[in-house]
Amino acid sequence: MRFNKWEQISVGGCNLRGPQGTVLGPTLFLVYINDIFENVSSQMRLFADDSILYRQIDSPDDHKILQRDLETVLEWSKTWQMRFNIDKCHRMSITRRRKPINFDYRMEGKPIIKSPTEKYLGVVLSEDLRWNAQCKEVRSKASRILGILKRNLGPCSKEVKTRAYHAMVRPRLEYATAAWNPHTDKNVDSLEMVQRQAARFVCSDYRRTTSVTGLLENLGWDTLEHRRLLIQSTMFYKIHNNLVNIVFPLIIIPQISNTRSSHQFQFQQVQTNNLTFQNSFFPRMIPVWNHLPSTAVLATTVKSFQEATSPALKIMRPTPGLRRF
């Protein structure tokens, strides 16, 4: 029996008393905790004092193995006199089954709280693998910062306002978009609305009769959707050219065809009926990559790739009604 399920447990809040703000402090801390996963059979990821323990659940025994790994981590913390903040520990299940088998994971006898969403390295992951919660949080934070700029930089010049937007607001909208990129109209438009409001602020034009699209064109700002797609295309280029420590999964297969095409490094489109998977990074990027001109794919630097790719992306359009290629 296959449950097609992933269990993820966020183990956070390792507390270690010691001087704060020292130069060697972070390095010594990493050295101190670096062996935490040595006797753990599940996958584990560490970042500063937070850790993620996760495992694919194919049978009931996998639940028990994951629980045993939790106990192993707890034994490690006792051995090295560290303490986990159990109140900050959560678990999240990712599954398509309507009635998944639940398991009561515990730490020190206390149940671990189940959460439908979990933030990992600043990105909100959801149990349904959609980006609704992430987009909502990103828009909220970016809108708050934009509001601060409006209150404090109202009398400033267009150049000052533009620099403030590029430095403080747009990075919030684009953080880690190589990993996440919404495909629904609702989420795409909600993020674009922040930039449209920023365009009015920069141009000091709040008239209802003014075309915001015209303002954006005069400012020379590409849509956030176009910029996200360029960021993801750049990541695909880096993976293809071994510029990052990421490899193509086994489902990514080179296209073997004798027909005329734009370039020789095309890949077969991944066939799936799951819209969530279809709009994930690799299945979504393959048709984009296949339609890029050879000047982009054969570029020798990231900068030259982006220069050749950006115009090509502007003429691509998503399927009507859906934000996907």
Tab-separated table of C-alpha atoms in Angstrom:
chain	number	residue	atom	x	y	z
A	1	MET	CA	0.000	0.000	0.000
A	2	ARG	CA	1.335	3.442	-0.919
A	3	PHE	CA	0.119	6.441	0.996
A	4	ASN	CA	1.797	9.025	-1.292
A	5	LYS	CA	2.437	11.168	1.733
A	6	TRP	CA	5.219	13.268	3.157
A	7	GLU	CA	5.533	14.068	6.838
A	8	GLN	CA	7.563	17.138	7.735
A	9	ILE	CA	8.435	18.079	11.294
A	10	SER	CA	9.888	21.485	12.066
A	11	VAL	CA	12.176	21.203	15.057
A	12	GLY	CA	13.074	24.695	16.173
A	13	GLY	CA	14.524	26.729	18.952
A	14	CYS	CA	17.769	25.020	20.005
A	15	ASN	CA	18.805	27.024	23.057
A	16	LEU	CA	22.495	27.228	23.910
A	17	ARG	CA	23.617	29.728	26.537
A	18	GLY	CA	26.680	31.787	25.701
A	19	PRO	CA	27.945	35.220	24.655
A	20	GLN	CA	25.870	36.943	22.004
A	21	GLY	CA	27.308	38.791	19.006
A	22	THR	CA	30.747	37.193	18.955
A	23	VAL	CA	32.577	36.759	15.654
A	24	LEU	CA	33.179	33.034	16.102
A	25	GLY	CA	29.806	32.382	17.728
A	26	PRO	CA	27.885	31.268	14.588
A	27	THR	CA	30.764	29.064	13.407
A	28	LEU	CA	31.214	27.422	16.783
A	29	PHE	CA	27.470	26.842	17.036
A	30	LEU	CA	27.396	25.119	13.618
A	31	VAL	CA	30.362	22.934	14.584
A	32	TYR	CA	28.618	22.051	17.834
A	33	ILE	CA	25.374	20.855	16.202
A	34	ASN	CA	26.830	19.434	12.980
A	35	ASP	CA	26.491	15.793	14.083
A	36	ILE	CA	22.804	16.008	15.028
A	37	PHE	CA	21.694	13.920	12.025
A	38	GLU	CA	24.341	11.171	12.156
A	39	ASN	CA	22.014	8.501	13.607
A	40	VAL	CA	18.855	9.726	11.861
A	41	SER	CA	17.496	7.649	8.962
A	42	SER	CA	15.022	10.296	7.715
A	43	GLN	CA	16.030	13.388	5.748
A	44	MET	CA	17.118	16.389	7.787
A	45	ARG	CA	17.918	19.977	6.851
A	46	LEU	CA	19.610	22.469	9.151
A	47	PHE	CA	19.666	26.249	9.055
A	48	ALA	CA	21.056	28.180	12.027
A	49	ASP	CA	19.117	26.944	15.080
A	50	ASP	CA	16.160	25.572	13.078
A	51	SER	CA	15.891	22.121	11.558
A	52	ILE	CA	13.484	20.206	9.360
A	53	LEU	CA	12.998	16.454	9.663
A	54	TYR	CA	10.993	14.843	6.864
A	55	ARG	CA	10.243	11.461	5.360
A	56	GLN	CA	8.124	9.916	2.621
A	57	ILE	CA	5.422	7.753	4.184
A	58	ASP	CA	4.834	4.561	2.216
A	59	SER	CA	3.699	2.298	5.057
A	60	PRO	CA	2.716	2.526	8.746
A	61	ASP	CA	6.260	1.577	9.667
A	62	ASP	CA	7.519	4.853	8.209
A	63	HIS	CA	5.531	6.725	10.854
A	64	LYS	CA	7.297	4.738	13.535
A	65	ILE	CA	10.694	5.351	11.947
A	66	LEU	CA	10.067	9.096	11.885
A	67	GLN	CA	9.001	9.004	15.529
A	68	ARG	CA	12.135	7.042	16.388
A	69	ASP	CA	14.245	9.643	14.605
A	70	LEU	CA	12.608	12.329	16.740
A	71	GLU	CA	13.585	10.401	19.848
A	72	THR	CA	17.139	10.092	18.511
A	73	VAL	CA	17.333	13.856	18.069
A	74	LEU	CA	16.037	14.327	21.612
A	75	GLU	CA	18.691	11.957	22.971
A	76	TRP	CA	21.306	13.965	21.105
A	77	SER	CA	20.045	17.176	22.727
A	78	LYS	CA	20.265	15.629	26.197
A	79	THR	CA	23.760	14.285	25.568
A	80	TRP	CA	25.069	17.704	24.548
A	81	GLN	CA	22.969	19.613	27.114
A	82	MET	CA	20.821	21.482	24.639
A	83	ARG	CA	17.065	21.937	24.737
A	84	PHE	CA	14.441	22.051	22.023
A	85	ASN	CA	11.576	24.479	22.390
A	86	ILE	CA	8.761	22.001	21.822
A	87	ASP	CA	6.188	24.797	21.609
A	88	LYS	CA	7.933	25.945	18.404
A	89	CYS	CA	7.919	22.451	16.889
A	90	HIS	CA	5.220	21.718	14.292
A	91	ARG	CA	4.394	19.011	11.823
A	92	MET	CA	2.863	19.199	8.374
A	93	SER	CA	1.576	16.397	6.163
A	94	ILE	CA	1.610	16.634	2.381
A	95	THR	CA	-0.726	14.123	0.763
A	96	ARG	CA	-3.438	13.794	-1.887
A	97	ARG	CA	-5.351	11.099	-0.039
A	98	ARG	CA	-8.765	12.135	1.220
A	99	LYS	CA	-8.397	10.065	4.370
A	100	PRO	CA	-4.720	9.872	5.229
A	101	ILE	CA	-3.568	7.804	8.188
A	102	ASN	CA	-2.677	10.147	11.021
A	103	PHE	CA	0.055	9.501	13.539
A	104	ASP	CA	0.471	11.177	16.897
A	105	TYR	CA	4.074	12.353	16.862
A	106	ARG	CA	5.462	13.324	20.249
A	107	MET	CA	8.497	14.925	21.839
A	108	GLU	CA	9.114	14.352	25.544
A	109	GLY	CA	5.587	13.018	25.824
A	110	LYS	CA	4.042	16.172	24.374
A	111	PRO	CA	2.135	15.974	21.057
A	112	ILE	CA	3.572	17.987	18.165
A	113	ILE	CA	1.070	20.498	16.851
A	114	LYS	CA	-0.131	19.884	13.299
A	115	SER	CA	-0.072	22.944	11.060
A	116	PRO	CA	-1.535	23.427	7.541
A	117	THR	CA	1.306	25.838	6.694
A	118	GLU	CA	4.905	26.166	7.750
A	119	LYS	CA	7.489	28.828	6.989
A	120	TYR	CA	10.830	27.505	5.752
A	121	LEU	CA	13.648	29.960	5.052
A	122	GLY	CA	11.123	32.754	4.661
A	123	VAL	CA	8.788	30.887	2.278
A	124	VAL	CA	5.368	29.705	3.454
A	125	LEU	CA	4.811	26.068	2.464
A	126	SER	CA	1.266	24.686	2.496
A	127	GLU	CA	0.049	21.146	2.881
A	128	ASP	CA	-1.802	21.452	-0.460
A	129	LEU	CA	1.409	22.733	-2.148
A	130	ARG	CA	-0.327	25.904	-3.306
A	131	TRP	CA	1.062	29.408	-2.971
A	132	ASN	CA	-2.033	31.192	-1.638
A	133	ALA	CA	-0.624	31.671	1.868
A	134	GLN	CA	2.791	32.711	0.533
A	135	CYS	CA	1.300	35.299	-1.823
A	136	LYS	CA	-0.919	36.668	0.924
A	137	GLU	CA	2.015	37.138	3.288
A	138	VAL	CA	4.290	38.598	0.614
A	139	ARG	CA	1.667	41.113	-0.468
A	140	SER	CA	0.940	42.057	3.140
A	141	LYS	CA	4.588	42.749	3.988
A	142	ALA	CA	5.294	44.590	0.735
A	143	SER	CA	2.149	46.728	1.134
A	144	ARG	CA	3.142	47.714	4.669
A	145	ILE	CA	6.596	48.836	3.528
A	146	LEU	CA	5.082	50.715	0.596
A	147	GLY	CA	2.746	52.451	3.040
A	148	ILE	CA	5.741	53.590	5.104
A	149	LEU	CA	7.378	54.998	1.975
A	150	LYS	CA	4.201	56.870	1.060
A	151	ARG	CA	4.038	58.480	4.487
A	152	ASN	CA	7.691	59.499	4.580
A	153	LEU	CA	8.747	60.115	0.980
A	154	GLY	CA	5.690	61.852	-0.420
A	155	PRO	CA	7.441	65.171	-1.265
A	156	CYS	CA	10.558	63.458	-2.691
A	157	SER	CA	11.508	63.279	-6.354
A	158	LYS	CA	10.579	60.459	-8.707
A	159	GLU	CA	14.177	59.181	-8.671
A	160	VAL	CA	14.247	58.906	-4.877
A	161	LYS	CA	10.895	57.141	-4.779
A	162	THR	CA	11.994	54.727	-7.518
A	163	ARG	CA	15.158	53.825	-5.663
A	164	ALA	CA	13.207	53.305	-2.459
A	165	TYR	CA	10.741	50.979	-4.201
A	166	HIS	CA	13.514	48.974	-5.881
A	167	ALA	CA	15.477	48.703	-2.641
A	168	MET	CA	12.748	48.056	-0.073
A	169	VAL	CA	9.543	46.828	-1.713
A	170	ARG	CA	10.345	44.835	-4.831
A	171	PRO	CA	12.888	42.575	-3.075
A	172	ARG	CA	10.076	41.530	-0.737
A	173	LEU	CA	7.903	40.652	-3.728
A	174	GLU	CA	10.663	38.639	-5.397
A	175	TYR	CA	12.361	36.880	-2.498
A	176	ALA	CA	13.011	33.205	-3.377
A	177	THR	CA	10.782	33.323	-6.477
A	178	ALA	CA	13.170	30.895	-8.140
A	179	ALA	CA	11.456	28.341	-5.890
A	180	TRP	CA	7.882	29.661	-5.910
A	181	ASN	CA	5.861	31.305	-8.659
A	182	PRO	CA	2.047	31.513	-8.528
A	183	HIS	CA	0.104	30.430	-11.597
A	184	THR	CA	-3.466	31.462	-10.738
A	185	ASP	CA	-4.901	34.780	-11.881
A	186	LYS	CA	-5.913	35.680	-8.327
A	187	ASN	CA	-2.427	35.337	-6.865
A	188	VAL	CA	-0.645	36.870	-9.862
A	189	ASP	CA	-2.925	39.918	-9.882
A	190	SER	CA	-2.682	40.383	-6.107
A	191	LEU	CA	1.103	40.777	-6.368
A	192	GLU	CA	0.894	42.999	-9.443
A	193	MET	CA	-1.460	45.299	-7.528
A	194	VAL	CA	1.367	46.244	-5.160
A	195	GLN	CA	3.555	47.359	-8.060
A	196	ARG	CA	0.682	49.246	-9.650
A	197	GLN	CA	0.164	51.146	-6.402
A	198	ALA	CA	3.913	51.811	-6.307
A	199	ALA	CA	3.762	53.260	-9.830
A	200	ARG	CA	1.114	55.765	-8.734
A	201	PHE	CA	3.222	56.652	-5.703
A	202	VAL	CA	6.416	57.167	-7.722
A	203	CYS	CA	4.633	59.284	-10.319
A	204	SER	CA	2.506	61.102	-7.697
A	205	ASP	CA	-0.529	60.398	-9.857
A	206	TYR	CA	-3.624	59.068	-8.088
A	207	ARG	CA	-6.205	60.233	-10.607
A	208	ARG	CA	-8.824	57.641	-11.458
A	209	THR	CA	-8.591	58.549	-15.128
A	210	THR	CA	-4.872	57.790	-15.308
A	211	SER	CA	-3.814	54.521	-16.935
A	212	VAL	CA	-1.572	52.631	-14.516
A	213	THR	CA	-0.363	50.494	-17.408
A	214	GLY	CA	0.832	53.672	-19.083
A	215	LEU	CA	2.633	54.709	-15.916
A	216	LEU	CA	4.409	51.368	-15.770
A	217	GLU	CA	5.469	51.678	-19.401
A	218	ASN	CA	6.819	55.189	-18.849
A	219	LEU	CA	8.773	53.975	-15.822
A	220	GLY	CA	10.147	51.030	-17.816
A	221	TRP	CA	9.029	48.492	-15.207
A	222	ASP	CA	8.424	44.933	-16.349
A	223	THR	CA	5.549	43.070	-14.745
A	224	LEU	CA	6.400	41.044	-11.661
A	225	GLU	CA	5.155	37.943	-13.482
A	226	HIS	CA	7.696	38.524	-16.243
A	227	ARG	CA	10.473	39.123	-13.715
A	228	ARG	CA	9.626	35.924	-11.804
A	229	LEU	CA	9.681	33.933	-15.010
A	230	LEU	CA	13.064	35.409	-15.894
A	231	ILE	CA	14.388	34.488	-12.450
A	232	GLN	CA	13.162	30.908	-12.832
A	233	SER	CA	14.538	30.669	-16.369
A	234	THR	CA	17.898	31.835	-15.060
A	235	MET	CA	17.826	29.120	-12.406
A	236	PHE	CA	17.004	26.508	-15.063
A	237	TYR	CA	19.967	27.788	-17.096
A	238	LYS	CA	22.246	27.494	-14.066
A	239	ILE	CA	21.112	23.920	-13.388
A	240	HIS	CA	21.584	22.991	-17.038
A	241	ASN	CA	25.126	24.398	-17.009
A	242	ASN	CA	26.091	22.999	-13.592
A	243	LEU	CA	26.446	26.462	-12.062
A	244	VAL	CA	24.526	25.466	-8.906
A	245	ASN	CA	24.545	22.352	-6.779
A	246	ILE	CA	21.216	21.106	-8.156
A	247	VAL	CA	20.676	18.285	-10.632
A	248	PHE	CA	17.759	17.545	-12.922
A	249	PRO	CA	15.375	14.910	-11.513
A	250	LEU	CA	15.011	11.636	-13.372
A	251	ILE	CA	11.740	12.778	-14.960
A	252	ILE	CA	13.604	15.428	-16.962
A	253	ILE	CA	14.564	13.723	-20.236
A	254	PRO	CA	16.242	15.347	-23.265
A	255	GLN	CA	14.043	15.652	-26.340
A	256	ILE	CA	15.060	13.397	-29.224
A	257	SER	CA	13.568	14.795	-32.401
A	258	ASN	CA	14.541	15.279	-36.028
A	259	THR	CA	12.167	18.162	-36.560
A	260	ARG	CA	13.347	21.738	-36.820
A	261	SER	CA	13.426	23.445	-33.462
A	262	SER	CA	14.766	26.632	-31.924
A	263	HIS	CA	17.706	24.844	-30.274
A	264	GLN	CA	19.169	21.383	-29.682
A	265	PHE	CA	18.851	21.284	-25.879
A	266	GLN	CA	15.117	20.781	-25.566
A	267	PHE	CA	13.499	18.485	-22.998
A	268	GLN	CA	10.435	16.280	-23.100
A	269	GLN	CA	7.362	17.814	-21.521
A	270	VAL	CA	6.352	16.119	-18.272
A	271	GLN	CA	2.897	14.559	-18.655
A	272	THR	CA	0.636	14.899	-15.625
A	273	ASN	CA	-2.991	15.615	-14.756
A	274	ASN	CA	-2.057	17.146	-11.410
A	275	LEU	CA	-2.240	20.918	-11.846
A	276	THR	CA	-0.149	21.526	-8.739
A	277	PHE	CA	2.688	19.414	-10.109
A	278	GLN	CA	2.172	20.744	-13.634
A	279	ASN	CA	2.791	24.270	-12.394
A	280	SER	CA	5.782	23.378	-10.224
A	281	PHE	CA	9.280	24.453	-11.248
A	282	PHE	CA	10.521	21.799	-13.687
A	283	PRO	CA	7.257	20.919	-15.532
A	284	ARG	CA	6.482	24.622	-15.869
A	285	MET	CA	9.927	25.655	-17.050
A	286	ILE	CA	10.435	22.966	-19.720
A	287	PRO	CA	8.046	24.488	-22.321
A	288	VAL	CA	9.498	27.927	-21.575
A	289	TRP	CA	13.038	26.602	-22.039
A	290	ASN	CA	12.094	24.777	-25.233
A	291	HIS	CA	10.765	27.991	-26.788
A	292	LEU	CA	13.790	30.125	-25.969
A	293	PRO	CA	16.013	31.164	-28.895
A	294	SER	CA	19.334	29.402	-29.347
A	295	THR	CA	21.144	32.647	-28.535
A	296	ALA	CA	19.767	32.366	-25.001
A	297	VAL	CA	20.312	28.649	-24.437
A	298	LEU	CA	23.863	28.765	-25.830
A	299	ALA	CA	24.806	31.894	-23.851
A	300	THR	CA	28.114	31.596	-22.030
A	301	THR	CA	27.271	33.885	-19.104
A	302	VAL	CA	24.242	34.449	-16.924
A	303	LYS	CA	24.076	38.091	-17.976
A	304	SER	CA	24.063	37.282	-21.691
A	305	PHE	CA	21.443	34.585	-21.072
A	306	GLN	CA	19.143	37.084	-19.364
A	307	GLU	CA	19.656	39.674	-22.094
A	308	ALA	CA	18.611	37.156	-24.753
A	309	THR	CA	15.816	35.595	-22.680
A	310	SER	CA	13.974	38.671	-21.427
A	311	PRO	CA	12.652	39.792	-24.877
A	312	ALA	CA	11.613	36.218	-25.683
A	313	LEU	CA	9.595	35.912	-22.473
A	314	LYS	CA	7.673	39.086	-23.240
A	315	ILE	CA	6.105	37.559	-26.347
A	316	MET	CA	5.065	34.387	-24.504
A	317	ARG	CA	1.551	34.402	-23.143
A	318	PRO	CA	-0.144	32.048	-20.678
A	319	THR	CA	-3.134	29.993	-21.751
A	320	PRO	CA	-6.290	32.157	-21.514
A	321	GLY	CA	-7.847	31.827	-18.084
A	322	LEU	CA	-4.809	30.126	-16.583
A	323	ARG	CA	-1.456	31.488	-15.505
A	324	ARG	CA	0.596	28.682	-16.970
A	325	PHE	CA	2.585	28.009	-20.138
